[in-house]
mmCIF file of C-alpha atoms in Angstrom:
data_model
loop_
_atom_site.group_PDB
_atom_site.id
_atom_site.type_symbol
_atom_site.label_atom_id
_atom_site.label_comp_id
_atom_site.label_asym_id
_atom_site.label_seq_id
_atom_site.Cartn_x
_atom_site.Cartn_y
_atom_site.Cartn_z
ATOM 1 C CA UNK A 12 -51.986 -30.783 0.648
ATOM 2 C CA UNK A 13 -49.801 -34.230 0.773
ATOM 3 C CA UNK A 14 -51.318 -37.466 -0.179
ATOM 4 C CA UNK A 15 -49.385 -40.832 0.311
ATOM 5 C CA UNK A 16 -49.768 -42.897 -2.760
ATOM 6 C CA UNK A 17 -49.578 -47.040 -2.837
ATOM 7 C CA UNK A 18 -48.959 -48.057 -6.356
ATOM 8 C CA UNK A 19 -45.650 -46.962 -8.070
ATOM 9 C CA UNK A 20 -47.920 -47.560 -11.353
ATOM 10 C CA UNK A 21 -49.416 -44.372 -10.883
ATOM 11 C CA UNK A 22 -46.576 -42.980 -12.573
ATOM 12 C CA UNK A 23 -47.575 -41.659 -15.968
ATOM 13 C CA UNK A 24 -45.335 -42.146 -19.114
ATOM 14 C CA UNK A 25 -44.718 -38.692 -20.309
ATOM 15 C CA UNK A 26 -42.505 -35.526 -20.331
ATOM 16 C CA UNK A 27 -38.677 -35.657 -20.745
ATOM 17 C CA UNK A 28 -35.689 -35.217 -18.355
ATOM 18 C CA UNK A 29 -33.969 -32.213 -17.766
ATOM 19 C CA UNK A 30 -30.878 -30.994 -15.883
ATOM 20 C CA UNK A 31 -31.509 -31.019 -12.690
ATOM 21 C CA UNK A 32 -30.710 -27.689 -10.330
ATOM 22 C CA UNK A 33 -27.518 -26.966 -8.556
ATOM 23 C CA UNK A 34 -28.279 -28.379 -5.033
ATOM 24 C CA UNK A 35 -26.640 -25.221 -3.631
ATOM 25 C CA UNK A 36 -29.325 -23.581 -4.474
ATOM 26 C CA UNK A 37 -31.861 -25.866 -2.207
ATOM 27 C CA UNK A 38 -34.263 -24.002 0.609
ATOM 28 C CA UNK A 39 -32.933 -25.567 3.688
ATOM 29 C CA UNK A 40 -36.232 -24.227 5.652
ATOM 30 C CA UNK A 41 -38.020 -27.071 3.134
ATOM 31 C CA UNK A 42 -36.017 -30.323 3.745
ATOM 32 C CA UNK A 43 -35.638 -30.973 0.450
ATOM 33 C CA UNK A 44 -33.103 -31.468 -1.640
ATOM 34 C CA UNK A 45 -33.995 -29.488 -4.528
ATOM 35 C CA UNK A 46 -35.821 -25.982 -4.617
ATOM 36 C CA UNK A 47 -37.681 -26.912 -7.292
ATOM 37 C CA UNK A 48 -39.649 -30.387 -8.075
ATOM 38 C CA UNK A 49 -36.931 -31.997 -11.301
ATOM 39 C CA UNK A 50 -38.044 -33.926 -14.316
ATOM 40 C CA UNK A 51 -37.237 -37.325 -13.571
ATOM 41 C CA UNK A 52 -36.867 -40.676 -15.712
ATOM 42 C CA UNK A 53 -37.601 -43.369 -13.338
ATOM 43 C CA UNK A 54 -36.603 -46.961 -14.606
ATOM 44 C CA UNK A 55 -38.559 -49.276 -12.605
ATOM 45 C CA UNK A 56 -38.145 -52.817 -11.712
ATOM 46 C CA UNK A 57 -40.833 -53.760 -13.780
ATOM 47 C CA UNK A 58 -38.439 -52.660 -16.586
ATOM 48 C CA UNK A 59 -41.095 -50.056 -17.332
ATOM 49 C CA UNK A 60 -40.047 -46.683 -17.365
ATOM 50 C CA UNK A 61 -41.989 -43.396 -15.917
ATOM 51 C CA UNK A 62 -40.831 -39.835 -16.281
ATOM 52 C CA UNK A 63 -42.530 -37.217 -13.250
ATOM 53 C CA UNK A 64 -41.602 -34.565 -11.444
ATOM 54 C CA UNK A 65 -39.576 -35.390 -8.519
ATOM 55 C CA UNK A 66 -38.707 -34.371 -5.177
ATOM 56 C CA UNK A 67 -35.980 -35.875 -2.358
ATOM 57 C CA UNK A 68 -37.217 -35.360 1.632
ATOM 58 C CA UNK A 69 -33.920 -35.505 3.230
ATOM 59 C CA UNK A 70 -35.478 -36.075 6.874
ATOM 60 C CA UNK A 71 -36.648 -38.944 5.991
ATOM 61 C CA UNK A 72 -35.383 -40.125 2.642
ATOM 62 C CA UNK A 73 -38.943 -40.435 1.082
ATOM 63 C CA UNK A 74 -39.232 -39.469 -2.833
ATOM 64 C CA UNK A 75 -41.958 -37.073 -3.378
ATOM 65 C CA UNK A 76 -43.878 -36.603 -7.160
ATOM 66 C CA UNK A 77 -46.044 -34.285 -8.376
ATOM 67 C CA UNK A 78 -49.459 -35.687 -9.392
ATOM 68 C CA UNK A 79 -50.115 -34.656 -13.010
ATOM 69 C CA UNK A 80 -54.138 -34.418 -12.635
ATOM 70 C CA UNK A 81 -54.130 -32.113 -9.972
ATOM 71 C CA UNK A 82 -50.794 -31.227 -9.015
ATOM 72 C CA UNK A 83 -50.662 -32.356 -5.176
ATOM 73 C CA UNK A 84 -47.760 -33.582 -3.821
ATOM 74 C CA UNK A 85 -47.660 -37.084 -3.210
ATOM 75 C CA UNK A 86 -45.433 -39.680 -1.345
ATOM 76 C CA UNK A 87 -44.084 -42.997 -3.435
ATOM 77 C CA UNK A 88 -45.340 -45.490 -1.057
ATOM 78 C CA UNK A 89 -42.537 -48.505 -1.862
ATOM 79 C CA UNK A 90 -39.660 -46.979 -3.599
ATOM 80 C CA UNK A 91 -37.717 -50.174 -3.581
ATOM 81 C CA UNK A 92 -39.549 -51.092 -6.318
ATOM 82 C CA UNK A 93 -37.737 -48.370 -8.516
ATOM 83 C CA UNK A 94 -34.394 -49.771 -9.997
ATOM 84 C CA UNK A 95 -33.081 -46.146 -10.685
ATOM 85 C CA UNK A 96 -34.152 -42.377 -11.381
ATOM 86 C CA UNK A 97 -32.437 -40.396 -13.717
ATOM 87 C CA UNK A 98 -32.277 -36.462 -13.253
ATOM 88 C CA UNK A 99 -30.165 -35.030 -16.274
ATOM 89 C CA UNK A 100 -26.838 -36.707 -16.235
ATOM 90 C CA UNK A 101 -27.535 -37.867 -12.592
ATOM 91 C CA UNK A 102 -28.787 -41.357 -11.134
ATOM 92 C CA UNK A 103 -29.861 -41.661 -7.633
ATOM 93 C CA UNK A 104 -31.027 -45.260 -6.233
ATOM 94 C CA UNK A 105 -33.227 -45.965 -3.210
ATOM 95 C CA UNK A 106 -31.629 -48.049 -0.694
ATOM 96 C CA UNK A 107 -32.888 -49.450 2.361
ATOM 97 C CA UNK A 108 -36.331 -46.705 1.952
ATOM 98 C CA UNK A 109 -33.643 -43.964 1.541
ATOM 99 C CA UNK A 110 -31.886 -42.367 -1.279
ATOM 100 C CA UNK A 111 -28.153 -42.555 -2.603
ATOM 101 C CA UNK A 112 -27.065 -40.865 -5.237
ATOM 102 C CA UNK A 113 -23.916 -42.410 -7.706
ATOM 103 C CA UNK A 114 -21.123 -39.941 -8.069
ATOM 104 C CA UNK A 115 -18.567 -39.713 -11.188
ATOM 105 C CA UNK A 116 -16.189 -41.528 -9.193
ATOM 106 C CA UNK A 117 -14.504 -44.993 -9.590
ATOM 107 C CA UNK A 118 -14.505 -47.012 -7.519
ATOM 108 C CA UNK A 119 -18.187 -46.287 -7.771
ATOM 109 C CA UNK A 120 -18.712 -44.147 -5.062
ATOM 110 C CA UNK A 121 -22.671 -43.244 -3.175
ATOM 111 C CA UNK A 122 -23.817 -40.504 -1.199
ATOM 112 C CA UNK A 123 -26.814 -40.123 0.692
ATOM 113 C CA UNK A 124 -27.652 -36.946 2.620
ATOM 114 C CA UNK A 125 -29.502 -36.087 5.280
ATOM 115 C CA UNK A 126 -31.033 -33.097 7.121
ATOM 116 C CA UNK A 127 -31.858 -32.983 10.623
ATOM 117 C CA UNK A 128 -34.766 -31.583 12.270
ATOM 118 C CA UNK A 129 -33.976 -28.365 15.123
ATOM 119 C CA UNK A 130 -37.665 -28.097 16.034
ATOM 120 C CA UNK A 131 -40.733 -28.826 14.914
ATOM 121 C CA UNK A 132 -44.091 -27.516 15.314
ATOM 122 C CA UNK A 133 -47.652 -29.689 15.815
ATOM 123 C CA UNK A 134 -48.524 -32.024 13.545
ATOM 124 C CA UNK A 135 -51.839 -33.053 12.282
ATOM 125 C CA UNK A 136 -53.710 -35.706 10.188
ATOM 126 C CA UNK A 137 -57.018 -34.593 8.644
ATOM 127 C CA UNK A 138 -59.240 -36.113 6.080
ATOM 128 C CA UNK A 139 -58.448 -39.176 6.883
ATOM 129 C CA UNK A 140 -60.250 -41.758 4.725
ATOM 130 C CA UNK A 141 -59.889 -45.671 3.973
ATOM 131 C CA UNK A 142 -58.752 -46.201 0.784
ATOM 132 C CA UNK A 143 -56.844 -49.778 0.606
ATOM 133 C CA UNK A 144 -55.460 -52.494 3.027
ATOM 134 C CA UNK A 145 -51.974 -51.813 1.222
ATOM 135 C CA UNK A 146 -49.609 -51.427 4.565
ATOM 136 C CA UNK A 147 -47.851 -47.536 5.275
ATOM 137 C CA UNK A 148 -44.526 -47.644 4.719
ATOM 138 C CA UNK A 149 -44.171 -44.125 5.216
ATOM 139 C CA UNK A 150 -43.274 -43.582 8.692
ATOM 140 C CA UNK A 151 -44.562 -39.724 9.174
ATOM 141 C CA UNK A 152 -47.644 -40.221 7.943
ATOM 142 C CA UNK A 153 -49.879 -40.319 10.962
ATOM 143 C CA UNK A 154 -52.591 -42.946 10.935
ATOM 144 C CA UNK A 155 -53.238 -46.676 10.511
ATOM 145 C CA UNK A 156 -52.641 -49.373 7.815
ATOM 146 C CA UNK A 157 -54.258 -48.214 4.587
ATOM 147 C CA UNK A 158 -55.787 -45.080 5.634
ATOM 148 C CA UNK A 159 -55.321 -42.053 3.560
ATOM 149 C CA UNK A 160 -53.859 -39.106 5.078
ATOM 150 C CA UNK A 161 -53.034 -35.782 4.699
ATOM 151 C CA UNK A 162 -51.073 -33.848 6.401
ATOM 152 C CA UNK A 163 -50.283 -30.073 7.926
ATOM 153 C CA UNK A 164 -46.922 -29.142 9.269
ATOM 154 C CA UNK A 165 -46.475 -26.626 11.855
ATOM 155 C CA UNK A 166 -43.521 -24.407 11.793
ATOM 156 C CA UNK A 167 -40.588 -26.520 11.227
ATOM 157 C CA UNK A 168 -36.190 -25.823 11.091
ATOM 158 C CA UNK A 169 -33.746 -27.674 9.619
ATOM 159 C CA UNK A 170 -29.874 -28.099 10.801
ATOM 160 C CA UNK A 171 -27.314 -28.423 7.298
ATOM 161 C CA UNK A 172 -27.370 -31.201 5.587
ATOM 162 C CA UNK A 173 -25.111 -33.828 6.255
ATOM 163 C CA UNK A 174 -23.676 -36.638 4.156
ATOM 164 C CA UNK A 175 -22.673 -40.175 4.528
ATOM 165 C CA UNK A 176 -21.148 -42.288 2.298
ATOM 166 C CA UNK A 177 -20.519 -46.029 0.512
ATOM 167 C CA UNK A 178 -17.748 -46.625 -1.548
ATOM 168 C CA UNK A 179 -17.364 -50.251 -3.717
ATOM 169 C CA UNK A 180 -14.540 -52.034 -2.959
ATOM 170 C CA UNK A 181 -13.640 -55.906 -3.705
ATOM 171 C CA UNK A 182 -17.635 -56.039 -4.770
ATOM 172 C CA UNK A 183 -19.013 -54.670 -1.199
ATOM 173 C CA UNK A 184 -20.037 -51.165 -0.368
ATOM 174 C CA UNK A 185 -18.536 -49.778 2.761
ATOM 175 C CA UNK A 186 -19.518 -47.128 4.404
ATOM 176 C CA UNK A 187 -17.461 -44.080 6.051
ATOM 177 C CA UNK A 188 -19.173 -41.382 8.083
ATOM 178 C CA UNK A 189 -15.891 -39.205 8.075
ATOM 179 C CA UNK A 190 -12.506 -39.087 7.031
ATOM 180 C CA UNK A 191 -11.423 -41.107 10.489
ATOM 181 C CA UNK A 192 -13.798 -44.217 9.209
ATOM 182 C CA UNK A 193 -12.420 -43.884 5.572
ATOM 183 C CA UNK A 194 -9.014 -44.195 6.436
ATOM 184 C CA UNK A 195 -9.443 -47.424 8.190
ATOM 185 C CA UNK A 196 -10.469 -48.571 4.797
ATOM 186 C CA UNK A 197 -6.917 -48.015 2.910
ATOM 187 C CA UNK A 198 -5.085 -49.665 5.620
ATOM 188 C CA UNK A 199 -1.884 -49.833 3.903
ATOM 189 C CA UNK A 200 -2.057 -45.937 2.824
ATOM 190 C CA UNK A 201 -3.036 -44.629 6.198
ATOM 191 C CA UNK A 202 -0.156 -42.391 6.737
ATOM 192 C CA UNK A 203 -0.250 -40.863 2.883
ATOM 193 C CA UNK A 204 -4.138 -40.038 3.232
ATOM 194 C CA UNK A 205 -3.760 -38.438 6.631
ATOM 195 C CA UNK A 206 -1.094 -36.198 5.053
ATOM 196 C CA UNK A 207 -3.476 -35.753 2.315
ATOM 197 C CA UNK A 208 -6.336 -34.365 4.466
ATOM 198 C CA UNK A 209 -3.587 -32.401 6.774
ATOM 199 C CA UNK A 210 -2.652 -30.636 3.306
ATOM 200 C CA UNK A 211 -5.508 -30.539 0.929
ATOM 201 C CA UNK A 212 -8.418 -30.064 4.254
ATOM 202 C CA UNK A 213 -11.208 -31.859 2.568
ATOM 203 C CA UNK A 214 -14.808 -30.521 3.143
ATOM 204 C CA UNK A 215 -16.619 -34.122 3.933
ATOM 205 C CA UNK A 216 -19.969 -32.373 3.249
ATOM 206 C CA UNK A 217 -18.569 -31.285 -0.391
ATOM 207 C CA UNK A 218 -18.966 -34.027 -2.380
ATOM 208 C CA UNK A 219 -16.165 -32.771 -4.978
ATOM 209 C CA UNK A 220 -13.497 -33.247 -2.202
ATOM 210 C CA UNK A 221 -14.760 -36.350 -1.296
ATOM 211 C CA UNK A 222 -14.469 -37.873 -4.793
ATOM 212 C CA UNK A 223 -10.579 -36.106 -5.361
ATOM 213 C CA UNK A 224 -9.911 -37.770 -1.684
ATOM 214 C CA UNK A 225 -11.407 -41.104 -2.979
ATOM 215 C CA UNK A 226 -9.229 -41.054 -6.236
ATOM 216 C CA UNK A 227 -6.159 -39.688 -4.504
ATOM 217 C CA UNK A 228 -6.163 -43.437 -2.267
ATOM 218 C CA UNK A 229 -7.011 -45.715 -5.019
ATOM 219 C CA UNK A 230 -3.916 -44.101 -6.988
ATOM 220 C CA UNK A 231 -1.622 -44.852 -3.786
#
């Protein structure tokens, strides 16, 4: 059962962080980022701070919680109005109603991944009750503005997951989509970093390379 929920100040303050799990070991048949939900500090806005369980939908970028009283699965209804979330010694930061993660990189460097539906079976909204005027800003959930609804998902596959990236340079993040994009943004060291990715063949989807790669051009 999935419930959409409109008030990030239904986040309890309790529980501690943890390390979070090694994404490699993510069920791609789910969507999700991580197997398991991960112990999350979230700072908010608000400069309040919640700590829940935590989940990233990387189909549609929407940041998933596990409701303490009952433990359904519910949907953070305006996530821009989180200023970070903390999972062990990561931070991730919703951007634009999507996720990016900060990687140990400098110049500060941002992934955000994403997983692509193959097929998808019927979809249904049931249950479906009024519960506030609040507008949806979650774009799967089936139904009009303020209705509650849950949802039941038909047999659904995913394609890999994909990444996309936003490195800070000269106070602006700009964004590369593959190694062609993030040459154009070193210019000057365009010959250098094409021998670098001729040599070294960089997996753009391993964000290990990507950070060496990002290094390598800031050193040139």
């Amino acid at each position: 059962m999935i419930r959409k929920i409109y008030f990030l100040t239904a986040f309890m303050l309790i529980a501690s962080s943890t390390l979070a799990q090694d994404d490699a070991k993510t069920k791609q048949s789910d969507g999700f980022q991580f197997a398991e939900y991960q112990e999350a500090v979230i700072h908010l806005k608000t400069n309040l701070i919640a700590r829940e369980k935590i989940n990233f939908n990387l189909t549609d970028g929407s940041i998933w919680f596990l409701d303490k009283a009952d433990g359904s699965k519910k949907i953070v209804e305006d996530p821009l109005t989180i200023a970070s979330i903390k999972i062990g010694e990561r931070t991730f930061f919703a951007v634009n109603n999507k996720v990016q993660e900060l990687l140990p990189c400098e110049p500060p460097l941002y992934v955000e991944r994403k997983i692509r539906k193959s097929s998808e079976g019927a979809t249904g909204a049931y249950g479906i009750k009024s519960q506030t005027t609040a507008t949806t800003g979650v774009t799967h959930i089936a139904g009009s503005s303020g209705e509650h609804v849950e949802l039941k998902t038909g047999g659904v596959e995913y394609s890999d997951v994909t990444n996309t990236y936003w490195v800070e340079k000269d106070g602006k993040k700009k964004k590369f989509a593959d190694f062609k994009q993030f040459i154009k943004l070193y210019p000057k060291s365009k010959t250098a970093i094409e021998e670098y990715v001729k040599t070294n063949k960089p997996d753009f989807n391993n964000t290990d390379d990507v950070i060496g790669l990002c290094k390598y051009a800031e050193d040139l």
